[in-house]
Amino acid sequence: MDKNWKLETLAVQAGYEPGNGDPRVVPIAQSTTYKYDDAQSVADLFDLKREGFFYTRLANPTVAAFEKKIAALEGGVAAVAVNSGQAANAFSLMNLASAGDHILASAGLYGGTVSLFTNTLKRAGIEFSFVSTKATRAEIDAAIRPNTKAVFVESLGNPSLIVPDFEVFSAAAHAHGIPLVVDNTFPTPVLCRPFDFGADIVTHSTTKYIDGHATSVGGIVVEKGDFDWAASGKFPGFTEPDASYHGLIYTRDFAAMPFTVKLRVQLVRDYGIPMMPMHAFLSMVGCETLALRMERHSANAQILAEHLQKHPKVGWVRYPGLKDDPEYATAKKYLKGCSGVLTFGVKGGAKAGEWVMNHLKLAAIVVHVADVRTGVLHPASMTHRQLSEAEQIAAGVSPDLIRVSVGIENVDDIIADFDQALAGC
Ligand code: PLP
């Protein structure tokens, strides 16, 4: 891999470099285990004294190729692929915080993430509080506590479509000696590279655009590699001996990627959350067209948003690429395109919106977002159903909101579909 390759090239080429006579496409290593000729080799692998594979719960060649591709696209040093986006967010934070610690998150996050934070991780003893995504530096400073171990934001909220001011969040986090974790699912590295704006850890639900074809649930966590864990003084788990690995010190023994190694050998190993080889293969092949797809998703969403905005039956439209959208300026600063998701409300409210959803023909009702096919969803009764009404509003979900995941079909056909459904309501 050439270090100077641009993103479009990395999307196609990075991660797998076949040798002479090897398969051109990354092979699916559908094997739980690996054969060795002598016992010492395996002992050395267990001791992390040499690189290699010994059990797919920890690492697998196909998954490793996928991890390398995404790390290259994000500009990070290494990545760990896991079995869902939920696992990526949960375990990236559990790698930083334990019972008794606190994490500060921005509002307007994906409903499943809010539920994970306010229920499951809370039960594990990690406390979460939320600040506005538009919080000032002073407000963020005031919300960070002595036991805060990370600041968490989404680069483009699902479905709030809010873009945080990364530089303000990262400056505040770093001033307090803690990392900024960014869920970059919606923009993907094609449209946003959070490491360029001060993030330290990036997570993804690879289920979405990275796979891009709705075939595989998966997640990934990427480490930038320059956070100073020792200087922070807040992360003894990184800087002091790990008893479960007879005294390994992550910052000393794996100085280039301590976060990644700790995540893999403690949490992926113990909780058993690896990505499966077949999912890594499908996601890796999907990712080869990521740059092309994100361009088309963004272009189609922009055209549909502008069309809906002019439609007499539509009450409102939100898409950060619209000039009068509240996120237009921040999106211009941080994103190279606004991705494929827009939201809108029909003038007749939630009931009329449901009618429109039921009468779409090309766009399907799906509990999914970010694949090649256009789909719609009503978050209040679906993805955000478990949240209270107040939490839904905080997440940017009004009762009439319809979320459209604009696919890569011909945009004229997508527009015609929405027009015929709106005509009847
Ligand atoms: N993060 C974001 C921004 C999401 O939109 C989602 C799912 O929609 C997730 C995380 C969770 O990902 P998964 O469904 O792969 O567990």
Short mmCIF file of C-alpha atoms and ligand atoms in Angstrom, two decimals:
data_model
loop_
_atom_site.label_atom_id
_atom_site.label_comp_id
_atom_site.label_asym_id
_atom_site.label_seq_id
_atom_site.Cartn_x
_atom_site.Cartn_y
_atom_site.Cartn_z
CA MET A 1 0.00 0.00 0.00
CA ASP A 2 1.35 3.42 -1.00
CA LYS A 3 1.08 5.95 1.84
CA ASN A 4 0.22 8.69 -0.67
CA TRP A 5 -2.78 6.93 -2.18
CA LYS A 6 -5.96 8.94 -2.07
CA LEU A 7 -9.12 7.79 -0.41
CA GLU A 8 -10.80 6.41 -3.55
CA THR A 9 -7.72 4.27 -4.21
CA LEU A 10 -7.52 3.08 -0.60
CA ALA A 11 -11.18 2.06 -0.68
CA VAL A 12 -10.38 -0.30 -3.55
CA GLN A 13 -6.83 -1.39 -2.77
CA ALA A 14 -6.10 -1.15 0.97
CA GLY A 15 -6.22 -4.07 3.37
CA TYR A 16 -5.28 -6.99 1.17
CA GLU A 17 -2.12 -7.28 -0.88
CA PRO A 18 -1.98 -10.63 -2.66
CA GLY A 19 1.40 -12.23 -3.27
CA ASN A 20 2.42 -13.97 -6.49
CA GLY A 21 -0.29 -16.47 -7.46
CA ASP A 22 -2.56 -15.58 -4.52
CA PRO A 23 -6.30 -15.01 -5.03
CA ARG A 24 -6.94 -11.49 -6.37
CA VAL A 25 -9.89 -11.00 -4.03
CA VAL A 26 -9.44 -11.38 -0.28
CA PRO A 27 -10.12 -15.05 0.59
CA ILE A 28 -12.74 -15.96 3.19
CA ALA A 29 -10.79 -17.69 5.98
CA GLN A 30 -13.82 -19.60 7.23
CA SER A 31 -11.91 -21.32 9.99
CA THR A 32 -12.07 -21.00 13.75
CA THR A 33 -8.53 -22.17 14.23
CA TYR A 34 -5.04 -22.31 12.70
CA LYS A 35 -2.54 -25.14 12.49
CA TYR A 36 0.98 -24.94 13.96
CA ASP A 37 3.95 -27.33 13.83
CA ASP A 38 5.24 -26.76 17.34
CA ALA A 39 3.76 -25.86 20.73
CA GLN A 40 6.09 -22.92 21.36
CA SER A 41 4.68 -21.02 18.37
CA VAL A 42 1.22 -21.16 19.89
CA ALA A 43 2.50 -20.21 23.35
CA ASP A 44 4.22 -17.18 21.80
CA LEU A 45 0.98 -16.16 20.10
CA PHE A 46 -0.90 -16.42 23.40
CA ASP A 47 1.78 -14.24 25.01
CA LEU A 48 1.42 -11.72 22.14
CA LYS A 49 5.16 -12.17 21.48
CA ARG A 50 4.58 -12.70 17.76
CA GLU A 51 1.90 -11.70 15.29
CA GLY A 52 -0.39 -14.33 13.87
CA PHE A 53 -3.71 -16.06 14.21
CA PHE A 54 -4.65 -18.73 16.68
CA TYR A 55 -8.39 -18.45 17.29
CA THR A 56 -11.00 -16.50 15.34
CA ARG A 57 -12.59 -15.07 18.50
CA LEU A 58 -9.48 -12.84 18.68
CA ALA A 59 -8.40 -12.41 15.09
CA ASN A 60 -8.90 -13.84 11.62
CA PRO A 61 -7.11 -13.13 8.30
CA THR A 62 -10.23 -11.93 6.44
CA VAL A 63 -11.31 -9.77 9.36
CA ALA A 64 -7.75 -8.42 9.68
CA ALA A 65 -7.78 -7.36 6.01
CA PHE A 66 -11.04 -5.49 6.57
CA GLU A 67 -9.62 -3.84 9.70
CA LYS A 68 -6.59 -2.66 7.72
CA LYS A 69 -8.79 -1.20 4.97
CA ILE A 70 -10.93 0.83 7.37
CA ALA A 71 -7.91 1.97 9.42
CA ALA A 72 -6.33 3.20 6.17
CA LEU A 73 -9.50 5.01 5.10
CA GLU A 74 -9.86 6.77 8.46
CA GLY A 75 -6.13 7.56 8.67
CA GLY A 76 -5.74 5.59 11.90
CA VAL A 77 -3.01 3.20 13.06
CA ALA A 78 -5.20 0.14 13.60
CA ALA A 79 -8.78 -1.08 13.95
CA VAL A 80 -10.78 -3.83 15.62
CA ALA A 81 -13.84 -5.18 13.82
CA VAL A 82 -16.70 -6.41 16.00
CA ASN A 83 -20.07 -7.98 15.42
CA SER A 84 -22.25 -4.82 15.33
CA GLY A 85 -22.20 -1.05 15.54
CA GLN A 86 -23.72 -1.35 19.01
CA ALA A 87 -20.74 -3.48 20.08
CA ALA A 88 -18.32 -0.95 18.53
CA ASN A 89 -19.77 1.89 20.62
CA ALA A 90 -20.28 -0.15 23.79
CA PHE A 91 -16.84 -1.70 23.85
CA SER A 92 -14.87 1.34 22.67
CA LEU A 93 -16.26 3.13 25.73
CA MET A 94 -15.83 0.13 28.05
CA ASN A 95 -12.19 0.11 26.96
CA LEU A 96 -11.92 3.58 28.51
CA ALA A 97 -14.35 3.58 31.42
CA SER A 98 -15.26 1.22 34.26
CA ALA A 99 -17.90 1.21 37.00
CA GLY A 100 -17.74 4.55 38.82
CA ASP A 101 -16.63 6.49 35.74
CA HIS A 102 -18.57 9.00 33.68
CA ILE A 103 -18.84 9.71 29.94
CA LEU A 104 -20.08 12.93 28.40
CA ALA A 105 -22.10 12.53 25.20
CA SER A 106 -23.71 14.99 22.86
CA ALA A 107 -27.48 15.00 22.40
CA GLY A 108 -29.10 13.98 19.10
CA LEU A 109 -27.59 10.48 18.98
CA TYR A 110 -29.02 7.31 17.43
CA GLY A 111 -31.77 5.92 19.68
CA GLY A 112 -30.05 2.55 20.17
CA THR A 113 -26.94 4.36 21.39
CA VAL A 114 -28.94 6.46 23.86
CA SER A 115 -30.62 3.32 25.15
CA LEU A 116 -27.23 1.56 25.48
CA PHE A 117 -25.84 4.51 27.44
CA THR A 118 -28.80 5.25 29.69
CA ASN A 119 -29.81 1.66 30.47
CA THR A 120 -27.26 -1.07 29.84
CA LEU A 121 -23.98 0.76 30.46
CA LYS A 122 -25.61 2.60 33.35
CA ARG A 123 -26.40 -0.80 34.91
CA ALA A 124 -22.71 -1.66 34.44
CA GLY A 125 -21.91 1.39 36.61
CA ILE A 126 -20.85 3.85 33.89
CA GLU A 127 -22.75 7.10 34.16
CA PHE A 128 -23.62 9.20 31.11
CA SER A 129 -24.71 12.80 30.81
CA PHE A 130 -25.54 14.77 27.69
CA VAL A 131 -24.76 18.26 26.42
CA SER A 132 -26.23 20.03 23.45
CA THR A 133 -24.36 19.30 20.23
CA LYS A 134 -24.14 23.07 19.90
CA ALA A 135 -22.66 23.47 23.40
CA THR A 136 -20.00 26.13 23.83
CA ARG A 137 -16.52 25.31 25.06
CA ALA A 138 -17.45 26.68 28.51
CA GLU A 139 -20.56 24.46 28.66
CA ILE A 140 -18.58 21.37 27.69
CA ASP A 141 -15.86 22.20 30.22
CA ALA A 142 -18.50 22.57 32.92
CA ALA A 143 -20.04 19.19 32.05
CA ILE A 144 -16.74 17.27 32.24
CA ARG A 145 -16.24 15.78 35.71
CA PRO A 146 -13.08 14.55 37.44
CA ASN A 147 -14.16 10.95 36.66
CA THR A 148 -15.12 11.63 33.01
CA LYS A 149 -13.19 9.23 30.75
CA ALA A 150 -14.37 10.22 27.28
CA VAL A 151 -16.46 12.60 25.21
CA PHE A 152 -18.70 10.93 22.62
CA VAL A 153 -20.38 12.47 19.57
CA GLU A 154 -21.90 11.32 16.24
CA SER A 155 -20.41 13.05 13.20
CA LEU A 156 -23.89 13.26 11.60
CA GLY A 157 -26.68 12.37 14.01
CA ASN A 158 -29.14 9.58 13.17
CA PRO A 159 -31.73 10.93 12.45
CA SER A 160 -31.15 14.37 13.99
CA LEU A 161 -28.67 15.14 11.15
CA ILE A 162 -26.81 17.38 13.59
CA VAL A 163 -23.10 17.96 12.92
CA PRO A 164 -21.12 18.74 16.07
CA ASP A 165 -18.37 21.30 16.13
CA PHE A 166 -15.63 18.66 16.42
CA GLU A 167 -12.87 21.15 17.14
CA VAL A 168 -14.70 22.56 20.17
CA PHE A 169 -15.48 19.08 21.54
CA SER A 170 -11.94 17.78 20.95
CA ALA A 171 -10.27 20.87 22.44
CA ALA A 172 -12.40 20.52 25.58
CA ALA A 173 -11.78 16.76 25.85
CA HIS A 174 -8.01 17.17 25.41
CA ALA A 175 -7.82 20.03 27.91
CA HIS A 176 -9.20 17.53 30.46
CA GLY A 177 -6.85 14.73 29.38
CA ILE A 178 -9.55 12.52 27.85
CA PRO A 179 -10.17 11.26 24.31
CA LEU A 180 -12.90 12.26 21.85
CA VAL A 181 -14.78 9.26 20.44
CA VAL A 182 -16.71 9.86 17.21
CA ASP A 183 -19.33 7.57 15.68
CA ASN A 184 -18.69 8.26 11.98
CA THR A 185 -21.35 5.90 10.59
CA PHE A 186 -23.37 8.31 8.46
CA PRO A 187 -20.64 10.30 6.66
CA THR A 188 -18.15 7.39 6.43
CA PRO A 189 -14.47 8.33 5.95
CA VAL A 190 -15.33 9.36 2.41
CA LEU A 191 -17.24 12.42 3.60
CA CYS A 192 -15.63 13.06 6.98
CA ARG A 193 -12.36 12.10 8.62
CA PRO A 194 -12.84 12.88 12.32
CA PHE A 195 -9.13 12.32 13.08
CA ASP A 196 -8.39 15.44 11.01
CA PHE A 197 -10.57 17.43 13.43
CA GLY A 198 -9.22 16.17 16.75
CA ALA A 199 -10.97 12.83 17.31
CA ASP A 200 -8.93 10.06 18.95
CA ILE A 201 -11.17 7.05 18.38
CA VAL A 202 -13.64 6.51 15.53
CA THR A 203 -16.44 3.95 15.55
CA HIS A 204 -18.74 2.70 12.80
CA SER A 205 -21.78 0.61 12.32
CA THR A 206 -20.33 -1.05 9.20
CA THR A 207 -23.83 -2.44 8.71
CA LYS A 208 -24.59 0.87 7.00
CA TYR A 209 -22.74 2.52 4.10
CA ILE A 210 -19.47 0.61 4.53
CA ASP A 211 -21.16 -2.69 3.69
CA GLY A 212 -23.62 -0.65 1.67
CA HIS A 213 -25.78 -3.53 0.46
CA ALA A 214 -27.64 -4.49 3.65
CA THR A 215 -25.99 -7.90 3.85
CA SER A 216 -23.99 -7.89 7.10
CA VAL A 217 -24.39 -6.49 10.60
CA GLY A 218 -21.00 -5.30 11.84
CA GLY A 219 -19.01 -2.62 13.60
CA ILE A 220 -15.47 -1.33 13.80
CA VAL A 221 -13.36 0.78 16.16
CA VAL A 222 -10.37 2.72 14.79
CA GLU A 223 -7.52 4.23 16.83
CA LYS A 224 -5.75 7.39 15.67
CA GLY A 225 -2.66 6.48 17.65
CA ASP A 226 -1.35 9.70 19.17
CA PHE A 227 -3.37 10.10 22.37
CA ASP A 228 -0.97 10.43 25.31
CA TRP A 229 -2.44 7.99 27.84
CA ALA A 230 0.49 8.35 30.22
CA ALA A 231 0.42 12.16 30.27
CA SER A 232 -3.31 12.09 30.94
CA GLY A 233 -2.84 10.16 34.17
CA LYS A 234 -6.48 9.05 33.99
CA PHE A 235 -6.01 5.66 32.37
CA PRO A 236 -4.17 3.23 34.65
CA GLY A 237 -5.66 0.39 32.59
CA PHE A 238 -3.34 1.48 29.76
CA THR A 239 -0.25 2.41 31.75
CA GLU A 240 -0.15 -0.16 34.56
CA PRO A 241 0.40 -3.94 34.34
CA ASP A 242 -2.57 -6.04 33.18
CA ALA A 243 -2.89 -9.03 35.54
CA SER A 244 -4.95 -10.93 32.93
CA TYR A 245 -1.90 -10.79 30.63
CA HIS A 246 0.80 -11.41 33.22
CA GLY A 247 1.94 -7.87 33.55
CA LEU A 248 1.56 -6.53 30.02
CA ILE A 249 1.61 -2.72 29.93
CA TYR A 250 -0.25 -1.59 26.82
CA THR A 251 1.43 1.81 26.46
CA ARG A 252 4.88 0.23 26.92
CA ASP A 253 4.50 -3.04 25.03
CA PHE A 254 2.21 -1.80 22.23
CA ALA A 255 3.06 1.88 22.20
CA ALA A 256 1.84 2.45 18.64
CA MET A 257 -1.67 1.09 19.24
CA PRO A 258 -2.36 0.51 22.96
CA PHE A 259 -6.11 1.17 22.67
CA THR A 260 -6.52 -1.41 19.89
CA VAL A 261 -4.52 -4.16 21.58
CA LYS A 262 -6.27 -3.64 24.93
CA LEU A 263 -9.69 -3.71 23.24
CA ARG A 264 -8.86 -6.90 21.38
CA VAL A 265 -7.17 -8.92 24.08
CA GLN A 266 -9.42 -7.88 26.95
CA LEU A 267 -12.89 -7.13 25.61
CA VAL A 268 -13.13 -8.92 22.25
CA ARG A 269 -11.52 -11.96 23.86
CA ASP A 270 -13.58 -11.97 27.07
CA TYR A 271 -16.98 -10.84 25.78
CA GLY A 272 -16.61 -12.80 22.54
CA ILE A 273 -17.69 -10.10 20.09
CA PRO A 274 -15.56 -10.59 16.95
CA MET A 275 -16.77 -9.89 13.44
CA MET A 276 -17.24 -13.12 11.49
CA PRO A 277 -15.07 -13.78 8.38
CA MET A 278 -18.00 -13.91 5.96
CA HIS A 279 -19.26 -10.53 7.21
CA ALA A 280 -15.77 -9.06 6.92
CA PHE A 281 -15.56 -10.37 3.34
CA LEU A 282 -18.93 -8.90 2.32
CA SER A 283 -18.18 -5.59 4.04
CA MET A 284 -14.74 -5.45 2.45
CA VAL A 285 -16.10 -6.03 -1.05
CA GLY A 286 -18.90 -3.52 -0.39
CA CYS A 287 -16.35 -0.98 0.76
CA GLU A 288 -14.53 -1.10 -2.56
CA THR A 289 -17.27 1.07 -4.09
CA LEU A 290 -17.77 3.27 -1.00
CA ALA A 291 -16.33 6.44 -2.53
CA LEU A 292 -18.50 6.16 -5.65
CA ARG A 293 -21.60 5.30 -3.67
CA MET A 294 -21.24 8.17 -1.17
CA GLU A 295 -20.99 10.62 -4.06
CA ARG A 296 -24.24 9.30 -5.58
CA HIS A 297 -26.06 8.97 -2.23
CA SER A 298 -25.21 12.61 -1.43
CA ALA A 299 -26.17 13.89 -4.88
CA ASN A 300 -29.50 12.03 -4.90
CA ALA A 301 -30.36 13.15 -1.36
CA GLN A 302 -29.62 16.78 -2.24
CA ILE A 303 -31.91 16.64 -5.28
CA LEU A 304 -34.72 14.87 -3.40
CA ALA A 305 -34.43 17.30 -0.45
CA GLU A 306 -34.69 20.31 -2.78
CA HIS A 307 -37.67 18.72 -4.54
CA LEU A 308 -39.54 17.89 -1.32
CA GLN A 309 -38.88 21.39 0.02
CA LYS A 310 -40.88 22.81 -2.90
CA HIS A 311 -43.69 20.23 -2.63
CA PRO A 312 -47.04 21.73 -1.50
CA LYS A 313 -47.90 18.70 0.69
CA VAL A 314 -44.60 18.73 2.58
CA GLY A 315 -44.42 20.74 5.82
CA TRP A 316 -40.69 20.70 6.38
CA VAL A 317 -37.46 19.06 5.17
CA ARG A 318 -34.14 18.63 6.96
CA TYR A 319 -30.95 17.94 5.03
CA PRO A 320 -27.64 19.60 5.92
CA GLY A 321 -26.98 20.31 2.25
CA LEU A 322 -29.97 22.69 2.04
CA LYS A 323 -28.81 26.30 2.26
CA ASP A 324 -31.41 27.18 4.91
CA ASP A 325 -30.75 24.07 7.03
CA PRO A 326 -29.54 24.85 10.58
CA GLU A 327 -26.60 22.47 10.02
CA TYR A 328 -25.56 23.90 6.62
CA ALA A 329 -22.57 25.90 7.90
CA THR A 330 -21.16 23.18 10.20
CA ALA A 331 -21.69 20.55 7.51
CA LYS A 332 -19.79 22.73 5.02
CA LYS A 333 -16.92 23.01 7.51
CA TYR A 334 -16.59 19.31 8.39
CA LEU A 335 -18.23 17.20 5.65
CA LYS A 336 -17.30 16.74 1.98
CA GLY A 337 -20.90 15.83 1.23
CA CYS A 338 -23.99 15.40 3.37
CA SER A 339 -24.55 11.67 2.88
CA GLY A 340 -27.80 10.00 1.86
CA VAL A 341 -30.19 10.55 4.75
CA LEU A 342 -32.83 13.28 4.91
CA THR A 343 -35.89 13.75 7.06
CA PHE A 344 -39.21 15.40 6.33
CA GLY A 345 -42.73 15.85 7.66
CA VAL A 346 -45.96 15.77 5.68
CA LYS A 347 -48.36 18.69 6.28
CA GLY A 348 -51.10 16.39 7.64
CA GLY A 349 -48.80 15.20 10.48
CA ALA A 350 -47.89 11.66 11.58
CA LYS A 351 -51.08 10.03 10.18
CA ALA A 352 -50.62 11.56 6.72
CA GLY A 353 -46.94 10.63 6.86
CA GLU A 354 -47.85 7.01 7.57
CA TRP A 355 -50.19 7.07 4.58
CA VAL A 356 -47.38 8.32 2.34
CA MET A 357 -44.97 5.65 3.64
CA ASN A 358 -47.54 2.93 2.98
CA HIS A 359 -48.04 4.09 -0.62
CA LEU A 360 -44.41 4.33 -1.69
CA LYS A 361 -43.54 1.70 -4.30
CA LEU A 362 -39.82 1.99 -4.99
CA ALA A 363 -38.88 3.13 -1.48
CA ALA A 364 -39.48 0.32 0.99
CA ILE A 365 -40.28 0.56 4.69
CA VAL A 366 -37.16 -0.91 6.26
CA VAL A 367 -35.54 -0.81 9.69
CA HIS A 368 -32.29 0.05 8.05
CA VAL A 369 -30.50 2.95 6.59
CA ALA A 370 -27.58 3.53 4.29
CA ASP A 371 -27.72 0.85 1.65
CA VAL A 372 -28.00 1.13 -2.10
CA ARG A 373 -31.81 0.89 -2.10
CA THR A 374 -34.03 3.81 -1.09
CA GLY A 375 -35.85 3.11 2.17
CA VAL A 376 -38.04 4.96 4.66
CA LEU A 377 -38.66 4.61 8.36
CA HIS A 378 -40.72 6.31 11.06
CA PRO A 379 -38.25 6.63 13.97
CA ALA A 380 -40.82 7.58 16.64
CA SER A 381 -42.61 4.25 16.27
CA MET A 382 -39.59 2.18 15.21
CA THR A 383 -35.87 2.84 15.97
CA HIS A 384 -36.57 5.35 18.76
CA ARG A 385 -39.64 3.57 20.15
CA GLN A 386 -37.91 2.64 23.43
CA LEU A 387 -37.14 6.28 24.23
CA SER A 388 -39.51 8.51 26.19
CA GLU A 389 -41.18 11.36 24.29
CA ALA A 390 -38.75 13.83 25.90
CA GLU A 391 -35.78 11.64 24.89
CA GLN A 392 -37.19 11.40 21.36
CA ILE A 393 -37.40 15.19 21.08
CA ALA A 394 -33.84 15.47 22.48
CA ALA A 395 -32.75 12.98 19.81
CA GLY A 396 -34.34 15.23 17.16
CA VAL A 397 -37.28 12.88 16.54
CA SER A 398 -40.63 14.64 16.18
CA PRO A 399 -43.79 12.47 15.91
CA ASP A 400 -44.23 13.30 12.19
CA LEU A 401 -40.59 12.75 11.16
CA ILE A 402 -40.03 10.38 8.24
CA ARG A 403 -36.44 9.34 7.68
CA VAL A 404 -35.48 8.69 4.08
CA SER A 405 -32.36 6.75 3.24
CA VAL A 406 -31.83 7.84 -0.33
CA GLY A 407 -30.38 5.07 -2.46
CA ILE A 408 -28.27 5.14 -5.60
CA GLU A 409 -31.11 4.47 -8.05
CA ASN A 410 -31.84 7.06 -10.76
CA VAL A 411 -33.06 10.10 -8.83
CA ASP A 412 -35.91 10.71 -11.31
CA ASP A 413 -37.43 7.38 -10.30
CA ILE A 414 -37.05 8.19 -6.59
CA ILE A 415 -38.72 11.59 -7.05
CA ALA A 416 -41.55 10.07 -9.11
CA ASP A 417 -42.19 7.57 -6.29
CA PHE A 418 -42.47 10.25 -3.60
CA ASP A 419 -44.63 12.41 -5.91
CA GLN A 420 -47.13 9.61 -6.58
CA ALA A 421 -47.42 8.78 -2.87
CA LEU A 422 -47.76 12.43 -1.82
CA ALA A 423 -50.35 13.04 -4.53
CA GLY A 424 -52.81 10.74 -2.80
CA CYS A 425 -52.53 12.01 0.76
N1 PLP B 1 -24.43 4.14 15.35
C1 PLP B 1 -25.27 4.71 14.46
C2 PLP B 1 -25.06 6.14 14.07
C3 PLP B 1 -26.33 3.98 13.91
O1 PLP B 1 -27.14 4.56 13.02
C4 PLP B 1 -26.51 2.63 14.32
C5 PLP B 1 -27.63 1.82 13.78
O2 PLP B 1 -28.51 2.30 13.12
C6 PLP B 1 -25.62 2.08 15.24
C7 PLP B 1 -24.58 2.85 15.72
C8 PLP B 1 -25.76 0.65 15.68
O3 PLP B 1 -25.28 -0.18 14.67
P1 PLP B 1 -25.73 -1.71 14.45
O4 PLP B 1 -27.15 -1.70 14.04
O5 PLP B 1 -24.79 -2.19 13.42
O6 PLP B 1 -25.53 -2.40 15.77
#
